[in-house]
């Protein structure tokens, strides 16, 4: 029973963690939460399912086109809905409404283009979703793949922040104006972050689709859990996002088993409230102070 | 002196206004094609056509409008209604109950007295609260039993079966035909699902079956824990009342993952294409759903010409592919044709005269069955209109997208 809870919790938690990381990628250099991020994840899932399942495209083509397209949509989001707002006021918050508008546009467009029905993304047979029994628990190769891949992706993102470009992103995150004085171009980093954050969201959508199906409901579904993982882990902290994702997934799974499946949402938000009451900046977040 | 200005740190007024305009533009963009409501002219017979064109439900609900579009075309091809071409006045309700009173007011101001739509029980409740007072004669895509009550909604006609009829048919098939006595009910928390599950529980209890019920929130991220609970309860068959296609797909996926494929009897969502793609042939053989007898075949029964023609018409609408059964299950097609029949007969557009005639309409052979209305009974079909059909029969060429084979014992 415990193994059962762990497997499901870690698999679901991995998805929540990856969505949270995709938020963080954009947040670090811009201090912007992209409310369309869930829809970018959904867009990735829909495009990948259409290419691989409907068109029968090879995986390399599917992955390349999906990541490229969602990355471009991410960049377009920055150009249209974020940059104009930040140009007017670097610490303004008009992006809340403008990114929500982008979310609606993407959701409506995807609905009209792809239709109302969910699409299935069948992974390669080596990582199939069909289950086998281990120690009395049903596990699928895909769940194992997802659980193993997630920390690798988080480590890869963290590694990037140790490069020169990554350090520039961290510098902008620390102090946008100060970084500008040191010759760093925050606008360029902002564009790159949205491009890469879009690609990462597309990848998360591809990873979610075999378990959750590609449909327009996928975006809002993962958006909330991603937000919760960001808040619990600490805004901008990827390791925190990973731990928070696991905590959320396991708590949901345990809650579903111990209480009832209907308690999953309640467990998520009670847990979030309790953690934030004890640590208001999240598990690994740092208090921010801005001197003016 | 106290400074009474409201200070909003970090939010600048111009930024806010600019963003608001952008958001408003984004919201309005998909609805630009919506026609404005014009006053009733003498040349055409205007019918309010409340459909979902924008919003998050647009793609899911859009196919339901196809039946009305086919009926409008057919009626106009047959000379219109009482000599006038029918002009559907499209109004986008975004599937939002809050928008319904405003749309009814628009119709009233424009002198429109007849309407089709909206889709969904919540939207229908809101619309009928306003349209009943405005004396607008309508049909809505809502299966609740209250919508067929002629006293409660005297200007509304439920041109399809209600939840009591469909749930009873499903439950009886599970127990009486399949012989299953331990039944699991998997339902969402929407009004339709709850009402269907309540009726099914009543019937199952009367038949002596043991029932386990799992209520899946419509926004649930994962249906698997609910399915697992049903399996653990020892359920030998499942009644499925989930309206959302993705959530239904998740539930079936969970069954496949658990290698637990009991007989499932469900609502019309079960006939949609994604579920067929998901399940193996073996698993598909265990799936049943309720449909209308007129849309089925058996060794002794064949669909009629009207139904065959409708199946062909559906093919002209790309959006209908894979959703033929749910589209046909709506009330719009028969209501529009009944309006033509009655208004042509009365030779008047006066609502009270038409209502008097509709209230006594008997034996109308529609797409979904034989309709009989009385002033009190506005649900036009009786229990015999419903049958249980095999989902797997879609593979038979007789299906033609729309038709299904009656399940054994029907």
PDB file of C-alpha atoms in Angstrom, chain A residues 5-240:
ATOM      1  CA  UNK A   5       1.111   5.615  -2.676  1.00  0.00           C
ATOM      2  CA  UNK A   6       4.773   6.422  -3.321  1.00  0.00           C
ATOM      3  CA  UNK A   7       4.756   5.428  -6.980  1.00  0.00           C
ATOM      4  CA  UNK A   8       1.633   7.391  -7.824  1.00  0.00           C
ATOM      5  CA  UNK A   9       2.673  10.316  -5.631  1.00  0.00           C
ATOM      6  CA  UNK A  10       6.156  10.582  -7.095  1.00  0.00           C
ATOM      7  CA  UNK A  11       4.894  10.280 -10.682  1.00  0.00           C
ATOM      8  CA  UNK A  12       2.244  12.972 -10.228  1.00  0.00           C
ATOM      9  CA  UNK A  13       4.593  15.036  -8.069  1.00  0.00           C
ATOM     10  CA  UNK A  14       7.203  14.951 -10.828  1.00  0.00           C
ATOM     11  CA  UNK A  15       4.771  16.637 -13.189  1.00  0.00           C
ATOM     12  CA  UNK A  16       3.907  19.302 -10.596  1.00  0.00           C
ATOM     13  CA  UNK A  17       7.609  19.912  -9.971  1.00  0.00           C
ATOM     14  CA  UNK A  18       8.353  20.314 -13.678  1.00  0.00           C
ATOM     15  CA  UNK A  19       5.522  22.818 -14.128  1.00  0.00           C
ATOM     16  CA  UNK A  20       6.889  24.725 -11.129  1.00  0.00           C
ATOM     17  CA  UNK A  21      10.379  24.738 -12.648  1.00  0.00           C
ATOM     18  CA  UNK A  22       8.977  26.119 -15.898  1.00  0.00           C
ATOM     19  CA  UNK A  23       7.447  28.966 -13.852  1.00  0.00           C
ATOM     20  CA  UNK A  24      10.780  29.610 -12.173  1.00  0.00           C
ATOM     21  CA  UNK A  25      12.682  29.762 -15.465  1.00  0.00           C
ATOM     22  CA  UNK A  26      10.586  32.753 -16.471  1.00  0.00           C
ATOM     23  CA  UNK A  27      10.354  34.269 -13.033  1.00  0.00           C
ATOM     24  CA  UNK A  28      14.045  34.571 -12.245  1.00  0.00           C
ATOM     25  CA  UNK A  29      15.039  37.235 -14.777  1.00  0.00           C
ATOM     26  CA  UNK A  30      11.661  38.984 -14.992  1.00  0.00           C
ATOM     27  CA  UNK A  31       9.866  38.637 -11.633  1.00  0.00           C
ATOM     28  CA  UNK A  32       6.855  37.733 -13.752  1.00  0.00           C
ATOM     29  CA  UNK A  33       4.499  34.794 -13.196  1.00  0.00           C
ATOM     30  CA  UNK A  34       3.258  33.805 -16.597  1.00  0.00           C
ATOM     31  CA  UNK A  35      -0.415  32.901 -16.118  1.00  0.00           C
ATOM     32  CA  UNK A  36      -0.367  31.373 -19.599  1.00  0.00           C
ATOM     33  CA  UNK A  37       2.263  28.829 -18.519  1.00  0.00           C
ATOM     34  CA  UNK A  38      -0.336  26.105 -17.961  1.00  0.00           C
ATOM     35  CA  UNK A  39      -1.632  26.711 -21.472  1.00  0.00           C
ATOM     36  CA  UNK A  40       1.883  26.453 -22.896  1.00  0.00           C
ATOM     37  CA  UNK A  41       2.134  23.043 -21.218  1.00  0.00           C
ATOM     38  CA  UNK A  42      -1.225  22.105 -22.733  1.00  0.00           C
ATOM     39  CA  UNK A  43      -0.117  23.409 -26.149  1.00  0.00           C
ATOM     40  CA  UNK A  44       2.971  21.199 -26.004  1.00  0.00           C
ATOM     41  CA  UNK A  45       0.836  18.169 -25.201  1.00  0.00           C
ATOM     42  CA  UNK A  46      -1.634  18.885 -28.023  1.00  0.00           C
ATOM     43  CA  UNK A  47       1.032  19.489 -30.658  1.00  0.00           C
ATOM     44  CA  UNK A  48       3.031  16.404 -29.643  1.00  0.00           C
ATOM     45  CA  UNK A  49      -0.071  14.193 -29.635  1.00  0.00           C
ATOM     46  CA  UNK A  50      -1.187  15.560 -33.011  1.00  0.00           C
ATOM     47  CA  UNK A  51       2.206  14.982 -34.573  1.00  0.00           C
ATOM     48  CA  UNK A  52       3.039  11.595 -33.043  1.00  0.00           C
ATOM     49  CA  UNK A  53      -0.398   9.987 -32.764  1.00  0.00           C
ATOM     50  CA  UNK A  54      -2.475  11.606 -35.502  1.00  0.00           C
ATOM     51  CA  UNK A  55       0.235  12.302 -38.118  1.00  0.00           C
ATOM     52  CA  UNK A  56       2.514   9.402 -37.158  1.00  0.00           C
ATOM     53  CA  UNK A  57       5.599  11.623 -37.139  1.00  0.00           C
ATOM     54  CA  UNK A  58       8.902  10.172 -35.830  1.00  0.00           C
ATOM     55  CA  UNK A  59       9.775  11.065 -32.236  1.00  0.00           C
ATOM     56  CA  UNK A  60      12.730  13.228 -33.153  1.00  0.00           C
ATOM     57  CA  UNK A  61      10.517  15.327 -35.431  1.00  0.00           C
ATOM     58  CA  UNK A  62       7.751  15.450 -32.824  1.00  0.00           C
ATOM     59  CA  UNK A  63      10.072  16.585 -30.042  1.00  0.00           C
ATOM     60  CA  UNK A  64      11.882  19.161 -32.168  1.00  0.00           C
ATOM     61  CA  UNK A  65       8.779  20.734 -33.649  1.00  0.00           C
ATOM     62  CA  UNK A  66       6.889  20.738 -30.352  1.00  0.00           C
ATOM     63  CA  UNK A  67       9.657  22.389 -28.377  1.00  0.00           C
ATOM     64  CA  UNK A  68      10.386  24.892 -31.145  1.00  0.00           C
ATOM     65  CA  UNK A  69       6.748  25.896 -31.583  1.00  0.00           C
ATOM     66  CA  UNK A  70       5.974  26.300 -27.885  1.00  0.00           C
ATOM     67  CA  UNK A  71       9.252  28.174 -27.408  1.00  0.00           C
ATOM     68  CA  UNK A  72       8.207  30.641 -30.115  1.00  0.00           C
ATOM     69  CA  UNK A  73       4.783  31.063 -28.488  1.00  0.00           C
ATOM     70  CA  UNK A  74       6.575  31.675 -25.175  1.00  0.00           C
ATOM     71  CA  UNK A  75       8.747  34.309 -26.822  1.00  0.00           C
ATOM     72  CA  UNK A  76       5.700  35.905 -28.442  1.00  0.00           C
ATOM     73  CA  UNK A  77       4.062  36.051 -25.007  1.00  0.00           C
ATOM     74  CA  UNK A  78       7.042  37.987 -23.709  1.00  0.00           C
ATOM     75  CA  UNK A  79       7.054  40.370 -26.661  1.00  0.00           C
ATOM     76  CA  UNK A  80       3.325  41.060 -26.634  1.00  0.00           C
ATOM     77  CA  UNK A  81       2.200  40.715 -23.033  1.00  0.00           C
ATOM     78  CA  UNK A  82       5.204  41.184 -20.766  1.00  0.00           C
ATOM     79  CA  UNK A  83       7.879  43.424 -22.315  1.00  0.00           C
ATOM     80  CA  UNK A  84       5.535  46.358 -23.030  1.00  0.00           C
ATOM     81  CA  UNK A  85       4.353  46.277 -19.420  1.00  0.00           C
ATOM     82  CA  UNK A  86       7.856  46.040 -17.964  1.00  0.00           C
ATOM     83  CA  UNK A  87       9.114  48.765 -20.314  1.00  0.00           C
ATOM     84  CA  UNK A  88       6.655  51.147 -18.771  1.00  0.00           C
ATOM     85  CA  UNK A  89       7.403  50.123 -15.195  1.00  0.00           C
ATOM     86  CA  UNK A  90      10.026  47.534 -14.329  1.00  0.00           C
ATOM     87  CA  UNK A  91       8.178  46.653 -11.138  1.00  0.00           C
ATOM     88  CA  UNK A  92       4.674  47.058 -12.544  1.00  0.00           C
ATOM     89  CA  UNK A  93       2.176  44.226 -12.326  1.00  0.00           C
ATOM     90  CA  UNK A  94       0.066  44.792 -15.409  1.00  0.00           C
ATOM     91  CA  UNK A  95       1.401  41.453 -16.669  1.00  0.00           C
ATOM     92  CA  UNK A  96      -1.129  39.722 -14.411  1.00  0.00           C
ATOM     93  CA  UNK A  97      -3.917  40.730 -16.757  1.00  0.00           C
ATOM     94  CA  UNK A  98      -1.932  40.620 -19.986  1.00  0.00           C
ATOM     95  CA  UNK A  99      -0.672  37.039 -19.408  1.00  0.00           C
ATOM     96  CA  UNK A 100      -4.197  35.985 -18.414  1.00  0.00           C
ATOM     97  CA  UNK A 101      -5.347  37.367 -21.767  1.00  0.00           C
ATOM     98  CA  UNK A 102      -2.688  35.284 -23.522  1.00  0.00           C
ATOM     99  CA  UNK A 103      -3.910  32.236 -21.582  1.00  0.00           C
ATOM    100  CA  UNK A 104      -7.449  32.748 -22.887  1.00  0.00           C
ATOM    101  CA  UNK A 105      -6.240  33.275 -26.451  1.00  0.00           C
ATOM    102  CA  UNK A 106      -4.168  30.081 -26.403  1.00  0.00           C
ATOM    103  CA  UNK A 107      -6.966  28.006 -24.812  1.00  0.00           C
ATOM    104  CA  UNK A 108      -9.571  29.237 -27.299  1.00  0.00           C
ATOM    105  CA  UNK A 109      -7.291  28.837 -30.293  1.00  0.00           C
ATOM    106  CA  UNK A 110      -6.258  25.305 -29.318  1.00  0.00           C
ATOM    107  CA  UNK A 111      -9.913  24.379 -28.779  1.00  0.00           C
ATOM    108  CA  UNK A 112     -10.882  25.570 -32.238  1.00  0.00           C
ATOM    109  CA  UNK A 113      -7.870  24.073 -33.998  1.00  0.00           C
ATOM    110  CA  UNK A 114      -7.652  20.685 -32.294  1.00  0.00           C
ATOM    111  CA  UNK A 115     -11.291  20.192 -31.251  1.00  0.00           C
ATOM    112  CA  UNK A 116     -12.838  19.142 -27.959  1.00  0.00           C
ATOM    113  CA  UNK A 117     -11.659  15.568 -27.750  1.00  0.00           C
ATOM    114  CA  UNK A 118      -8.631  14.497 -25.768  1.00  0.00           C
ATOM    115  CA  UNK A 119      -5.736  13.083 -27.754  1.00  0.00           C
ATOM    116  CA  UNK A 120      -3.664  10.163 -26.674  1.00  0.00           C
ATOM    117  CA  UNK A 121       0.118  10.282 -26.826  1.00  0.00           C
ATOM    118  CA  UNK A 122       1.519   6.780 -26.894  1.00  0.00           C
ATOM    119  CA  UNK A 123       5.128   6.704 -25.706  1.00  0.00           C
ATOM    120  CA  UNK A 124       7.736   4.334 -27.203  1.00  0.00           C
ATOM    121  CA  UNK A 125       7.211   0.740 -26.088  1.00  0.00           C
ATOM    122  CA  UNK A 126      10.267   0.785 -23.802  1.00  0.00           C
ATOM    123  CA  UNK A 127       8.517   3.342 -21.617  1.00  0.00           C
ATOM    124  CA  UNK A 128       4.932   2.188 -22.170  1.00  0.00           C
ATOM    125  CA  UNK A 129       2.130   3.132 -19.805  1.00  0.00           C
ATOM    126  CA  UNK A 130       0.826  -0.401 -19.301  1.00  0.00           C
ATOM    127  CA  UNK A 131       1.573  -1.688 -15.826  1.00  0.00           C
ATOM    128  CA  UNK A 132       3.279  -4.684 -14.256  1.00  0.00           C
ATOM    129  CA  UNK A 133       3.194  -5.837 -10.644  1.00  0.00           C
ATOM    130  CA  UNK A 134       6.163  -5.324  -8.307  1.00  0.00           C
ATOM    131  CA  UNK A 135       5.788  -6.223  -4.613  1.00  0.00           C
ATOM    132  CA  UNK A 136       2.038  -6.157  -5.019  1.00  0.00           C
ATOM    133  CA  UNK A 137       2.028  -2.680  -6.593  1.00  0.00           C
ATOM    134  CA  UNK A 138       1.175  -1.827 -10.168  1.00  0.00           C
ATOM    135  CA  UNK A 139       3.920   0.229 -11.792  1.00  0.00           C
ATOM    136  CA  UNK A 140       4.363   1.264 -15.403  1.00  0.00           C
ATOM    137  CA  UNK A 141       7.710   1.787 -17.145  1.00  0.00           C
ATOM    138  CA  UNK A 142       6.505   5.290 -17.969  1.00  0.00           C
ATOM    139  CA  UNK A 143       6.039   6.164 -14.290  1.00  0.00           C
ATOM    140  CA  UNK A 144       9.582   4.978 -13.564  1.00  0.00           C
ATOM    141  CA  UNK A 145      10.890   6.959 -16.552  1.00  0.00           C
ATOM    142  CA  UNK A 146       9.147  10.107 -15.330  1.00  0.00           C
ATOM    143  CA  UNK A 147      10.357   9.711 -11.752  1.00  0.00           C
ATOM    144  CA  UNK A 148      13.958   9.230 -12.935  1.00  0.00           C
ATOM    145  CA  UNK A 149      13.916  11.940 -15.602  1.00  0.00           C
ATOM    146  CA  UNK A 150      12.531  14.731 -13.412  1.00  0.00           C
ATOM    147  CA  UNK A 151      15.531  15.211 -11.079  1.00  0.00           C
ATOM    148  CA  UNK A 152      17.821  14.966 -14.105  1.00  0.00           C
ATOM    149  CA  UNK A 153      15.970  17.828 -15.773  1.00  0.00           C
ATOM    150  CA  UNK A 154      16.014  19.905 -12.590  1.00  0.00           C
ATOM    151  CA  UNK A 155      19.766  19.324 -12.182  1.00  0.00           C
ATOM    152  CA  UNK A 156      20.294  20.298 -15.835  1.00  0.00           C
ATOM    153  CA  UNK A 157      18.413  23.566 -15.314  1.00  0.00           C
ATOM    154  CA  UNK A 158      20.383  24.280 -12.150  1.00  0.00           C
ATOM    155  CA  UNK A 159      23.629  23.529 -14.001  1.00  0.00           C
ATOM    156  CA  UNK A 160      22.683  26.146 -16.552  1.00  0.00           C
ATOM    157  CA  UNK A 161      22.527  28.743 -13.794  1.00  0.00           C
ATOM    158  CA  UNK A 162      26.209  28.063 -13.085  1.00  0.00           C
ATOM    159  CA  UNK A 163      27.221  29.103 -16.607  1.00  0.00           C
ATOM    160  CA  UNK A 164      28.013  32.726 -17.447  1.00  0.00           C
ATOM    161  CA  UNK A 165      24.571  33.222 -18.988  1.00  0.00           C
ATOM    162  CA  UNK A 166      22.974  31.567 -15.985  1.00  0.00           C
ATOM    163  CA  UNK A 167      24.874  33.786 -13.585  1.00  0.00           C
ATOM    164  CA  UNK A 168      23.641  36.787 -15.543  1.00  0.00           C
ATOM    165  CA  UNK A 169      20.072  35.544 -15.057  1.00  0.00           C
ATOM    166  CA  UNK A 170      20.700  35.212 -11.321  1.00  0.00           C
ATOM    167  CA  UNK A 171      22.192  38.685 -11.228  1.00  0.00           C
ATOM    168  CA  UNK A 172      19.102  40.111 -12.901  1.00  0.00           C
ATOM    169  CA  UNK A 173      16.944  38.181 -10.458  1.00  0.00           C
ATOM    170  CA  UNK A 174      18.865  39.688  -7.554  1.00  0.00           C
ATOM    171  CA  UNK A 175      18.812  43.262  -8.797  1.00  0.00           C
ATOM    172  CA  UNK A 176      17.644  44.179 -12.281  1.00  0.00           C
ATOM    173  CA  UNK A 177      18.937  47.749 -12.134  1.00  0.00           C
ATOM    174  CA  UNK A 178      22.253  46.685 -10.600  1.00  0.00           C
ATOM    175  CA  UNK A 179      22.752  44.043 -13.302  1.00  0.00           C
ATOM    176  CA  UNK A 180      22.062  46.658 -15.956  1.00  0.00           C
ATOM    177  CA  UNK A 181      24.822  48.840 -14.513  1.00  0.00           C
ATOM    178  CA  UNK A 182      27.195  45.866 -14.769  1.00  0.00           C
ATOM    179  CA  UNK A 183      26.546  45.603 -18.500  1.00  0.00           C
ATOM    180  CA  UNK A 184      23.945  42.825 -18.425  1.00  0.00           C
ATOM    181  CA  UNK A 185      21.006  43.285 -20.769  1.00  0.00           C
ATOM    182  CA  UNK A 186      17.897  42.224 -18.794  1.00  0.00           C
ATOM    183  CA  UNK A 187      15.636  42.551 -21.828  1.00  0.00           C
ATOM    184  CA  UNK A 188      17.669  40.065 -23.821  1.00  0.00           C
ATOM    185  CA  UNK A 189      17.689  37.656 -20.889  1.00  0.00           C
ATOM    186  CA  UNK A 190      13.958  38.124 -20.505  1.00  0.00           C
ATOM    187  CA  UNK A 191      13.419  37.146 -24.155  1.00  0.00           C
ATOM    188  CA  UNK A 192      15.670  34.090 -23.815  1.00  0.00           C
ATOM    189  CA  UNK A 193      13.989  33.033 -20.593  1.00  0.00           C
ATOM    190  CA  UNK A 194      10.545  33.097 -22.158  1.00  0.00           C
ATOM    191  CA  UNK A 195      11.863  31.213 -25.180  1.00  0.00           C
ATOM    192  CA  UNK A 196      13.512  28.526 -23.049  1.00  0.00           C
ATOM    193  CA  UNK A 197      10.667  28.525 -20.517  1.00  0.00           C
ATOM    194  CA  UNK A 198       8.270  27.946 -23.409  1.00  0.00           C
ATOM    195  CA  UNK A 199      10.353  25.037 -24.686  1.00  0.00           C
ATOM    196  CA  UNK A 200      10.481  23.574 -21.178  1.00  0.00           C
ATOM    197  CA  UNK A 201       6.698  23.936 -20.860  1.00  0.00           C
ATOM    198  CA  UNK A 202       6.309  22.128 -24.194  1.00  0.00           C
ATOM    199  CA  UNK A 203       8.493  19.311 -22.868  1.00  0.00           C
ATOM    200  CA  UNK A 204       6.420  19.094 -19.676  1.00  0.00           C
ATOM    201  CA  UNK A 205       3.269  18.869 -21.811  1.00  0.00           C
ATOM    202  CA  UNK A 206       4.786  16.019 -23.783  1.00  0.00           C
ATOM    203  CA  UNK A 207       5.673  14.227 -20.562  1.00  0.00           C
ATOM    204  CA  UNK A 208       2.212  14.760 -19.056  1.00  0.00           C
ATOM    205  CA  UNK A 209       0.221  13.654 -22.105  1.00  0.00           C
ATOM    206  CA  UNK A 210       0.733   9.878 -21.848  1.00  0.00           C
ATOM    207  CA  UNK A 211      -0.628   9.910 -18.287  1.00  0.00           C
ATOM    208  CA  UNK A 212      -3.207  12.698 -18.436  1.00  0.00           C
ATOM    209  CA  UNK A 213      -4.119  12.926 -22.143  1.00  0.00           C
ATOM    210  CA  UNK A 214      -3.660  15.986 -24.295  1.00  0.00           C
ATOM    211  CA  UNK A 215      -6.731  18.182 -23.950  1.00  0.00           C
ATOM    212  CA  UNK A 216      -7.511  21.813 -23.240  1.00  0.00           C
ATOM    213  CA  UNK A 217      -8.328  20.835 -19.652  1.00  0.00           C
ATOM    214  CA  UNK A 218      -4.705  19.903 -19.048  1.00  0.00           C
ATOM    215  CA  UNK A 219      -3.481  23.511 -18.743  1.00  0.00           C
ATOM    216  CA  UNK A 220      -5.657  24.749 -15.861  1.00  0.00           C
ATOM    217  CA  UNK A 221      -5.278  21.343 -14.177  1.00  0.00           C
ATOM    218  CA  UNK A 222      -1.485  21.589 -13.983  1.00  0.00           C
ATOM    219  CA  UNK A 223      -1.330  25.382 -13.560  1.00  0.00           C
ATOM    220  CA  UNK A 224      -2.797  25.271 -10.054  1.00  0.00           C
ATOM    221  CA  UNK A 225      -0.579  22.425  -8.927  1.00  0.00           C
ATOM    222  CA  UNK A 226       2.467  24.150 -10.423  1.00  0.00           C
ATOM    223  CA  UNK A 227       1.623  27.333  -8.524  1.00  0.00           C
ATOM    224  CA  UNK A 228       1.219  25.373  -5.325  1.00  0.00           C
ATOM    225  CA  UNK A 229       4.616  23.717  -5.838  1.00  0.00           C
ATOM    226  CA  UNK A 230       6.244  27.102  -6.495  1.00  0.00           C
ATOM    227  CA  UNK A 231       4.717  28.560  -3.342  1.00  0.00           C
ATOM    228  CA  UNK A 232       5.657  25.587  -1.155  1.00  0.00           C
ATOM    229  CA  UNK A 233       9.164  25.207  -2.571  1.00  0.00           C
ATOM    230  CA  UNK A 234      10.025  28.889  -2.529  1.00  0.00           C
ATOM    231  CA  UNK A 235       9.566  31.230  -5.467  1.00  0.00           C
ATOM    232  CA  UNK A 236      12.400  30.912  -7.959  1.00  0.00           C
ATOM    233  CA  UNK A 237      14.000  27.896  -6.277  1.00  0.00           C
ATOM    234  CA  UNK A 238      14.107  24.808  -8.485  1.00  0.00           C
ATOM    235  CA  UNK A 239      15.271  22.386  -5.819  1.00  0.00           C
ATOM    236  CA  UNK A 240      12.439  23.655  -3.654  1.00  0.00           C
TER     237      UNK A 240
END
